[in-house]
mmCIF file of C-alpha atoms and ligand atoms in Angstrom:
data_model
loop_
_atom_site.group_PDB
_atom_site.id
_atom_site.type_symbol
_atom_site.label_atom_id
_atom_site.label_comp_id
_atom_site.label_asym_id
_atom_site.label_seq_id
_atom_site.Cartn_x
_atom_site.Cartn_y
_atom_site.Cartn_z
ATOM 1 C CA UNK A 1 -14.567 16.238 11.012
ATOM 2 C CA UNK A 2 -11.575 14.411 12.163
ATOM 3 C CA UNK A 3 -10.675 10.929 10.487
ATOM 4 C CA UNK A 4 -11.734 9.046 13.058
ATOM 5 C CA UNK A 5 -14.920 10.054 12.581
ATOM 6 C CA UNK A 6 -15.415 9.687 8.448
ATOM 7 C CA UNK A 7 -17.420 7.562 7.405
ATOM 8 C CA UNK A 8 -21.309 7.550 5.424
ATOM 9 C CA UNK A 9 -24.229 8.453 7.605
ATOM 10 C CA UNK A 10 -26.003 5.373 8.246
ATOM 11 C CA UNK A 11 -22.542 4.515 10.481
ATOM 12 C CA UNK A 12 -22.914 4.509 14.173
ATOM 13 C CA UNK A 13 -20.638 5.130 15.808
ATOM 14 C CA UNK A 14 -17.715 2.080 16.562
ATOM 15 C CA UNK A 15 -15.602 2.668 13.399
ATOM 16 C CA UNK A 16 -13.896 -0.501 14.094
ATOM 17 C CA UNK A 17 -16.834 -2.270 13.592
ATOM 18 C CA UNK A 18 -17.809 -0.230 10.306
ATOM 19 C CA UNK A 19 -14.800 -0.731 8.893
ATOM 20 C CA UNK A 20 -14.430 -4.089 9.877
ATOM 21 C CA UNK A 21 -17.683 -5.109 7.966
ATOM 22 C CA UNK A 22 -16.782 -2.791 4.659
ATOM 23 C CA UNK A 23 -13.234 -4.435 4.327
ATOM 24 C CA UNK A 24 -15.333 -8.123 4.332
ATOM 25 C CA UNK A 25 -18.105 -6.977 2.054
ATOM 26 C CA UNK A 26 -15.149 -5.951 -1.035
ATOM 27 C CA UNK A 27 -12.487 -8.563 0.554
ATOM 28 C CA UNK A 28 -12.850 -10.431 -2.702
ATOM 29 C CA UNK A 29 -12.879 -7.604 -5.117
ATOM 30 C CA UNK A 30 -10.204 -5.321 -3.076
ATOM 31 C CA UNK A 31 -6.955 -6.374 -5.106
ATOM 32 C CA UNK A 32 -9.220 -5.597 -8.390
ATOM 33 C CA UNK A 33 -10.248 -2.101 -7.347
ATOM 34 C CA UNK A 34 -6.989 -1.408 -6.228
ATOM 35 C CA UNK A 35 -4.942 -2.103 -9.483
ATOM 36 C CA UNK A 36 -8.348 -0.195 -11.618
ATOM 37 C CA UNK A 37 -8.559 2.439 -9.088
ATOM 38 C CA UNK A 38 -4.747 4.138 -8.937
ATOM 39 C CA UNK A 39 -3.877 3.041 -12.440
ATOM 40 C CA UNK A 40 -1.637 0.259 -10.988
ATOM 41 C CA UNK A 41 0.245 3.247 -9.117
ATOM 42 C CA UNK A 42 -0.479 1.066 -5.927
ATOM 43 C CA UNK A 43 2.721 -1.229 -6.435
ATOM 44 C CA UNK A 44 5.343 1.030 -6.977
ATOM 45 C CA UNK A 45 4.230 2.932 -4.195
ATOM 46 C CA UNK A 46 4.539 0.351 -1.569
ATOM 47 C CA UNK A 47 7.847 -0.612 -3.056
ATOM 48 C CA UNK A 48 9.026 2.709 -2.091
ATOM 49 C CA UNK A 49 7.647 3.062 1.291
ATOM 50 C CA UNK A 50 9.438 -0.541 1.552
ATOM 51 C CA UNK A 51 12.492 0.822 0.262
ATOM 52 C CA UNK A 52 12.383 3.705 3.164
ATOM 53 C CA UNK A 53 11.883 1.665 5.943
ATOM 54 C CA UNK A 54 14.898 -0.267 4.908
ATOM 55 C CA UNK A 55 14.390 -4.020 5.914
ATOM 56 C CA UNK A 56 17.532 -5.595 5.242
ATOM 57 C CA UNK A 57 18.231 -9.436 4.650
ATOM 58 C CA UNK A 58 17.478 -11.854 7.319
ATOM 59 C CA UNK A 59 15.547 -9.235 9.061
ATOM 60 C CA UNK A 60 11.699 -10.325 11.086
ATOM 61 C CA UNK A 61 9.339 -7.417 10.176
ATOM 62 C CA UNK A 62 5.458 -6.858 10.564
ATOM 63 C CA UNK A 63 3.107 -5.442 8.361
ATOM 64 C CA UNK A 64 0.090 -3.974 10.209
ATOM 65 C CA UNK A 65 -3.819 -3.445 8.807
ATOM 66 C CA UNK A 66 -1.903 -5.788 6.115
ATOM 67 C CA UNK A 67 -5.429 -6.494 4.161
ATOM 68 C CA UNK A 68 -4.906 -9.113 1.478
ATOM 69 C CA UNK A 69 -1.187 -8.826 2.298
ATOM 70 C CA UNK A 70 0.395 -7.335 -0.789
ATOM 71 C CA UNK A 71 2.658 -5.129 1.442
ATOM 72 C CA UNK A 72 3.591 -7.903 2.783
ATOM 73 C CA UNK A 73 5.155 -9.720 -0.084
ATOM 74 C CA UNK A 74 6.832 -6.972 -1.165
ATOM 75 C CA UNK A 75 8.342 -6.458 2.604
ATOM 76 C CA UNK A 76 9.178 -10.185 1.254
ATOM 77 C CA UNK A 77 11.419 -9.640 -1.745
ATOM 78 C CA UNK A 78 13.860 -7.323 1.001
ATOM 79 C CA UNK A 79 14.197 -9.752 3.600
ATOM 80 C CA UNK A 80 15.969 -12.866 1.761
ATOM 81 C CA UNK A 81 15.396 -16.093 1.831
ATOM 82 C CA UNK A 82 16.598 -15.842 5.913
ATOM 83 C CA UNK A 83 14.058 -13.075 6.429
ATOM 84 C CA UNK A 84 10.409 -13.631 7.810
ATOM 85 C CA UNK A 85 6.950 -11.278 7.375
ATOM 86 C CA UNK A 86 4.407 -11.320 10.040
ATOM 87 C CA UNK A 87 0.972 -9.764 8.312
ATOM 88 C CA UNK A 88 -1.676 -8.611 10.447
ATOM 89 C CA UNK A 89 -5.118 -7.194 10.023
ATOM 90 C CA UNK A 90 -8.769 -7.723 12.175
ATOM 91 C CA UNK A 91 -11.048 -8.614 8.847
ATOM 92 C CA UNK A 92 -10.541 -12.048 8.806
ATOM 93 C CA UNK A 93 -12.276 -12.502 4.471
ATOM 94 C CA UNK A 94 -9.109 -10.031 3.827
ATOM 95 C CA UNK A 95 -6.790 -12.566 5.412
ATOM 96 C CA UNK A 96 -7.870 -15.488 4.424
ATOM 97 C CA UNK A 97 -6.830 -13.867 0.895
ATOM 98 C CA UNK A 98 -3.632 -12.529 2.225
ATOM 99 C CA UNK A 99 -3.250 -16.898 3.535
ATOM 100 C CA UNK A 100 -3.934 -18.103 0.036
ATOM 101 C CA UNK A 101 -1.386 -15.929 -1.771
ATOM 102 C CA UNK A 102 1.298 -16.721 1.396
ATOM 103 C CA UNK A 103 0.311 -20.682 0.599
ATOM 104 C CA UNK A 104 1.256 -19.793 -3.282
ATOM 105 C CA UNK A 105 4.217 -17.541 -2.929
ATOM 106 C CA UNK A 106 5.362 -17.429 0.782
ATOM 107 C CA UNK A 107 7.938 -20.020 0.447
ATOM 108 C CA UNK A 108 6.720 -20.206 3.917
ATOM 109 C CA UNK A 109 8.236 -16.862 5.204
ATOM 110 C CA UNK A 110 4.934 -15.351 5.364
ATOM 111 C CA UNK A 111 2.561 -16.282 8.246
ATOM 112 C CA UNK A 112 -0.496 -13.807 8.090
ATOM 113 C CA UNK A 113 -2.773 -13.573 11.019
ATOM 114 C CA UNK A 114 -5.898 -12.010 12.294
ATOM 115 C CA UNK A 115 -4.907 -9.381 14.973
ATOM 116 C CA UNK A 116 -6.291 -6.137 15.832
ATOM 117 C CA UNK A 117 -3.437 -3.049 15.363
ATOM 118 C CA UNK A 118 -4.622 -1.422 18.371
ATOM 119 C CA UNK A 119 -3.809 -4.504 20.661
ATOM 120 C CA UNK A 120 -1.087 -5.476 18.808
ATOM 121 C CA UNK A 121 -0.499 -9.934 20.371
ATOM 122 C CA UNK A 122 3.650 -9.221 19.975
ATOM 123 C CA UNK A 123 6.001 -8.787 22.644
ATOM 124 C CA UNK A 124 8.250 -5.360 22.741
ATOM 125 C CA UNK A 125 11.209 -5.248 20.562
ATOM 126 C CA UNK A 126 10.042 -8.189 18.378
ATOM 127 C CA UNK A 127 10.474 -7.000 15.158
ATOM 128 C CA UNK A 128 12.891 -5.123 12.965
ATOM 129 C CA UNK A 129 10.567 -3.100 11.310
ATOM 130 C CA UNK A 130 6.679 -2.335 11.038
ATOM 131 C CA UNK A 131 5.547 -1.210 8.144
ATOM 132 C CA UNK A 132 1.414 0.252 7.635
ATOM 133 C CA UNK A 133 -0.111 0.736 3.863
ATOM 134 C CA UNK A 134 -3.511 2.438 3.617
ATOM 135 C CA UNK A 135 -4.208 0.970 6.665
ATOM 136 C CA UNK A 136 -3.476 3.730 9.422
ATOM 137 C CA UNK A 137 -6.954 6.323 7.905
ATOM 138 C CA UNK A 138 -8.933 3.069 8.804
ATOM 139 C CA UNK A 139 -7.940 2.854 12.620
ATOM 140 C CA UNK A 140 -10.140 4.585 14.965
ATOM 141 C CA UNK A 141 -7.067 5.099 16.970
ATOM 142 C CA UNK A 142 -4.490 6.700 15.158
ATOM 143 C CA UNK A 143 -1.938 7.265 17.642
ATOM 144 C CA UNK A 144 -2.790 3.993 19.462
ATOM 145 C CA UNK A 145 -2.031 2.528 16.224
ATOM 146 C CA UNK A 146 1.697 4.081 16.067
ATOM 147 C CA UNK A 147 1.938 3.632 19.392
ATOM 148 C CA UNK A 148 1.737 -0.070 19.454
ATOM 149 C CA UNK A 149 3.802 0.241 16.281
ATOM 150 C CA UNK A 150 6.569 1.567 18.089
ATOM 151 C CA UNK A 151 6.328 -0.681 20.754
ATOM 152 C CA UNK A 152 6.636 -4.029 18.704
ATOM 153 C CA UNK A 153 10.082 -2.895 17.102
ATOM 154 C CA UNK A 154 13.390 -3.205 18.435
ATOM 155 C CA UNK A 155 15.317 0.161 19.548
ATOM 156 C CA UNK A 156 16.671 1.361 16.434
ATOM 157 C CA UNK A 157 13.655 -0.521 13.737
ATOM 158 C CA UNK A 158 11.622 1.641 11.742
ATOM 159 C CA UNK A 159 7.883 2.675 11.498
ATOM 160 C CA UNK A 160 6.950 3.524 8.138
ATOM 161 C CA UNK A 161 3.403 4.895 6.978
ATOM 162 C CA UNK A 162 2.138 5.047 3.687
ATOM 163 C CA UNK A 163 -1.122 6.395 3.347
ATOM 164 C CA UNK A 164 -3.378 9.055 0.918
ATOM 165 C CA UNK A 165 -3.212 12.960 1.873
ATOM 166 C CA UNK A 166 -4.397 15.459 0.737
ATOM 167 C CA UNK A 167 -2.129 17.189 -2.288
ATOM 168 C CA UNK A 168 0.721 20.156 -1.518
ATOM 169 C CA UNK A 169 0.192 21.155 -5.202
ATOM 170 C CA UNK A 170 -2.545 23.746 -5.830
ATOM 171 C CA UNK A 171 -3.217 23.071 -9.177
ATOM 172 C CA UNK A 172 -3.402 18.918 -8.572
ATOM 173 C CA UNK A 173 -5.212 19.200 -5.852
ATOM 174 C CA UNK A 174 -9.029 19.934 -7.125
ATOM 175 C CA UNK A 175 -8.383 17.848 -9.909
ATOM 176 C CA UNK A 176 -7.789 14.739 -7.137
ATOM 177 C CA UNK A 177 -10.525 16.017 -5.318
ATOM 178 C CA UNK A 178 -13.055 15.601 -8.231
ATOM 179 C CA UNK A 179 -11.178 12.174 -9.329
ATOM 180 C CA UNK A 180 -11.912 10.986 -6.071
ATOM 181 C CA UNK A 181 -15.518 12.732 -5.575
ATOM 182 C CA UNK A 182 -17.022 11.466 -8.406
ATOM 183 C CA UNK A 183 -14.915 9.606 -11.016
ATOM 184 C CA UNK A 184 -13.629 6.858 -8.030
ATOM 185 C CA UNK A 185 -17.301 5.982 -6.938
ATOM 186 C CA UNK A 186 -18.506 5.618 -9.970
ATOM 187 C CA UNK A 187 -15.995 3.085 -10.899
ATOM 188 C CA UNK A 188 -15.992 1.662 -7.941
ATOM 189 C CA UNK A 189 -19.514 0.740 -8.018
ATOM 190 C CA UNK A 190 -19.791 -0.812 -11.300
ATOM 191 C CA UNK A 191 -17.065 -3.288 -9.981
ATOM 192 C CA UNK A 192 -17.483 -3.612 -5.928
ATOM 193 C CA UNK A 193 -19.499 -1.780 -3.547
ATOM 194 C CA UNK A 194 -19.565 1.996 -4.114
ATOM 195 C CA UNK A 195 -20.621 2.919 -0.661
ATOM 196 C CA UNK A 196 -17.020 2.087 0.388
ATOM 197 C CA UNK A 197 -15.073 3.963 -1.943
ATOM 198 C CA UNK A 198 -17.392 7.039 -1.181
ATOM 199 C CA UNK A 199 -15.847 6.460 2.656
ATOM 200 C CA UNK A 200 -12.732 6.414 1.163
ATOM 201 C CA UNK A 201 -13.152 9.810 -0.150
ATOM 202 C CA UNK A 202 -14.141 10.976 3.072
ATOM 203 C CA UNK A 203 -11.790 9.994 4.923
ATOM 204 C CA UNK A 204 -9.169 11.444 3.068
ATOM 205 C CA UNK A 205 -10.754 14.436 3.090
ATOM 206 C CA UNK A 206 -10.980 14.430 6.908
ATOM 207 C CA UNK A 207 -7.853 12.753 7.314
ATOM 208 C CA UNK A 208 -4.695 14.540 9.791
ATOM 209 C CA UNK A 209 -2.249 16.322 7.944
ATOM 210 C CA UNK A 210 1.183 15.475 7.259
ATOM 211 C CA UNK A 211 2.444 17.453 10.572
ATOM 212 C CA UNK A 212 -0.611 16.266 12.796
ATOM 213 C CA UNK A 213 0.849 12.348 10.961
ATOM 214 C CA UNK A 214 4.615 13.417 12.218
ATOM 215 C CA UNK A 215 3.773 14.815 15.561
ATOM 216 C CA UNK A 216 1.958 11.432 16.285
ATOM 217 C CA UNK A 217 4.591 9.567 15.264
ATOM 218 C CA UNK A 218 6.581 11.745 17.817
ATOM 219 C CA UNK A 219 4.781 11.185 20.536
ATOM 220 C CA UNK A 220 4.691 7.139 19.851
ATOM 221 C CA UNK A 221 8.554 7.127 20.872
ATOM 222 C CA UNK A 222 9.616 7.469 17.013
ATOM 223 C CA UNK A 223 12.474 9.988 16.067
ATOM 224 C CA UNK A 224 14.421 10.946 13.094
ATOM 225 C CA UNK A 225 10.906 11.067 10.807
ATOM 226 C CA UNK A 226 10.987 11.666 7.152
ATOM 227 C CA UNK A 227 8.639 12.311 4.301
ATOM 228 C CA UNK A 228 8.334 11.506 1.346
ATOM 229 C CA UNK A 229 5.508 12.345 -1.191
ATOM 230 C CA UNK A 230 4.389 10.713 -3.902
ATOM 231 C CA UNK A 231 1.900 11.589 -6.972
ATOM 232 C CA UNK A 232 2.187 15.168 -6.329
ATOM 233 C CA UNK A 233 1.608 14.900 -2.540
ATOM 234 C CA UNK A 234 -2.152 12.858 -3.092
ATOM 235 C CA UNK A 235 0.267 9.998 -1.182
ATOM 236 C CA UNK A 236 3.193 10.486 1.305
ATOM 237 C CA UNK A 237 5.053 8.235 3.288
ATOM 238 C CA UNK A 238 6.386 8.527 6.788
ATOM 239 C CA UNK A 239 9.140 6.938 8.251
ATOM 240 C CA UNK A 240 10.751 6.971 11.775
ATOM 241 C CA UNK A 241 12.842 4.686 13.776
ATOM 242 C CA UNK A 242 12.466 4.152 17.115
ATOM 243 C CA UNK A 243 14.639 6.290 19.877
HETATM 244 C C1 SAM B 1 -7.266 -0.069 2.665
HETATM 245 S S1 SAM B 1 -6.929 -1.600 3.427
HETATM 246 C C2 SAM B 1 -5.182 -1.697 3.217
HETATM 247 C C3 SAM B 1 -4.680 -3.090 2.954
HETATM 248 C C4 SAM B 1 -3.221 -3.221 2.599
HETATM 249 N N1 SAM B 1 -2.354 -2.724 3.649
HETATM 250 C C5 SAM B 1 -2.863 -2.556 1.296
HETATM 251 O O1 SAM B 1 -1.830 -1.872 1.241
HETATM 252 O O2 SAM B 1 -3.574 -2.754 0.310
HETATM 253 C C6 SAM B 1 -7.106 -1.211 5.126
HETATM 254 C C7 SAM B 1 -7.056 -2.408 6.028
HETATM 255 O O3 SAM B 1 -6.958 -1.948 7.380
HETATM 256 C C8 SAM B 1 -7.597 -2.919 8.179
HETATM 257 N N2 SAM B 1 -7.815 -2.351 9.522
HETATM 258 C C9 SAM B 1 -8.473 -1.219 9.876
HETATM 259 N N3 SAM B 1 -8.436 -1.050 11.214
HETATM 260 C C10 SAM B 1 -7.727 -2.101 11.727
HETATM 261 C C11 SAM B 1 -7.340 -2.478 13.040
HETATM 262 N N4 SAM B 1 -7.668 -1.750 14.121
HETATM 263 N N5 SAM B 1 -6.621 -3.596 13.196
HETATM 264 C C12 SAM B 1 -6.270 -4.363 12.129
HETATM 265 N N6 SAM B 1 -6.617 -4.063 10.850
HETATM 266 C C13 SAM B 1 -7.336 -2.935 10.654
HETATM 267 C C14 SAM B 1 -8.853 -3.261 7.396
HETATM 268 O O4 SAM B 1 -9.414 -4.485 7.809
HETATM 269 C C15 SAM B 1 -8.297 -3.304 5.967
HETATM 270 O O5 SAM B 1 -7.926 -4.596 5.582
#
């Protein structure tokens, strides 16, 4: 099963649509689950994919499938007080979180935006960097995704991805695997809707590997890619700049 195609039986068919609909359902409980789920783990790791794709001050950079934009406000703290964050995703109940928290702690610098990553509404060469957290397993179009990635950053920005795998390390990697089988839904249910954190699951499971993530990212126009894991490999980040 390729991840495109995870997801719980009663879906479909147009995982857009699926995914669309699950994101709304838990929009309100998402930042919650998140922070419960990985142990607060969640933060530091976007600091560090935002410390690999290397914004610098005064830079304009995007943050795609952005959610209730907490990648986003991070991207925030590297760009300066010149910098600006463009956060996009199609599930417009994540958003309008993502809006509330820009209203709060913005300093207007943060405009947030409902946009689909496949049809990305930016010119070429807009922005300095693009940045995608958790967000790329939920496309149905993975490479469209880095393709239109690539094609919003300037010659020289950088693409990062930071997104679950599946673990390098034998001995972690059953031990995730049951964590996320049945300790994860079990949680999740008591709090938000367990049927989405069982797709979750799946789609890790079915998700491309780290070489299928870098070949993609090849073939998108990026070059120079590195990886980084994280939590013995369950998360890795990809980063490539644009040839
Ligand atoms: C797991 S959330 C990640 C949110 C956020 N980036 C984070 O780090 O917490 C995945 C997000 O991807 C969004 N998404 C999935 N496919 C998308 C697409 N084609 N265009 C825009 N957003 C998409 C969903 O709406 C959801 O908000």
């Amino acid at each position: 099963m390729r991840a495109e195609q995870a997801a719980p039986s009663h879906y479909t068919g147009d995982k857009s649509e699926y995914v669309r609909a699950m994101f709304a359902g838990i929009a309100h409980r998402y930042d919650l689950l998140n922070s419960v789920l990985s142990f607060t783990r969640h933060k530091a790791w976007r600091r560090t994919a935002v410390r690999l794709a290397a914004p610098n001050l005064g830079d304009t950079v995007l943050d795609v499938c952005t959610g209730t934009g907490d990648f986003a406000f991070d991207l925030l703290r590297s760009v300066g007080p010149g910098g600006y964050v463009v956060g996009s995703d199609f599930c417009a109940p994540m958003v309008s979180i993502g809006k509330q928290k820009a209203d709060a702690r913005g300093h207007g610098q943060v405009g947030m935006m409902v946009a689909d990553t496949l049809r990305l509404p930016y010119p070429a060469n807009t922005f300095d960097c693009a940045t995608v957290g958790f967000g790329i397993r939920n496309v149905a179009d993975v490479q469209q995704a880095f393709r239109e990635m690539a094609r919003v950053v300037r010659p020289g920005g950088r693409v990062a991805c930071l997104e679950f795998n599946r673990p390098t390390n034998p001995v972690w990697r059953p031990v995730v695997g049951l964590y996320e089988r049945h300790v994860l839904p079990r949680i999740a249910g008591l709090l938000s809707r367990k049927e989405a954190y069982e797709y979750l699951q799946a789609s890790i499971q079915a998700f491309h590997s780290r070489e299928e993530l870098t070949e993609m990212m090849k073939l998108a126009g990026l070059g120079n890619i590195r990886l980084k894991d994280l939590n013995l490999g369950s998360v890795c980040i990809h980063v490539g700049s644009k040839l």
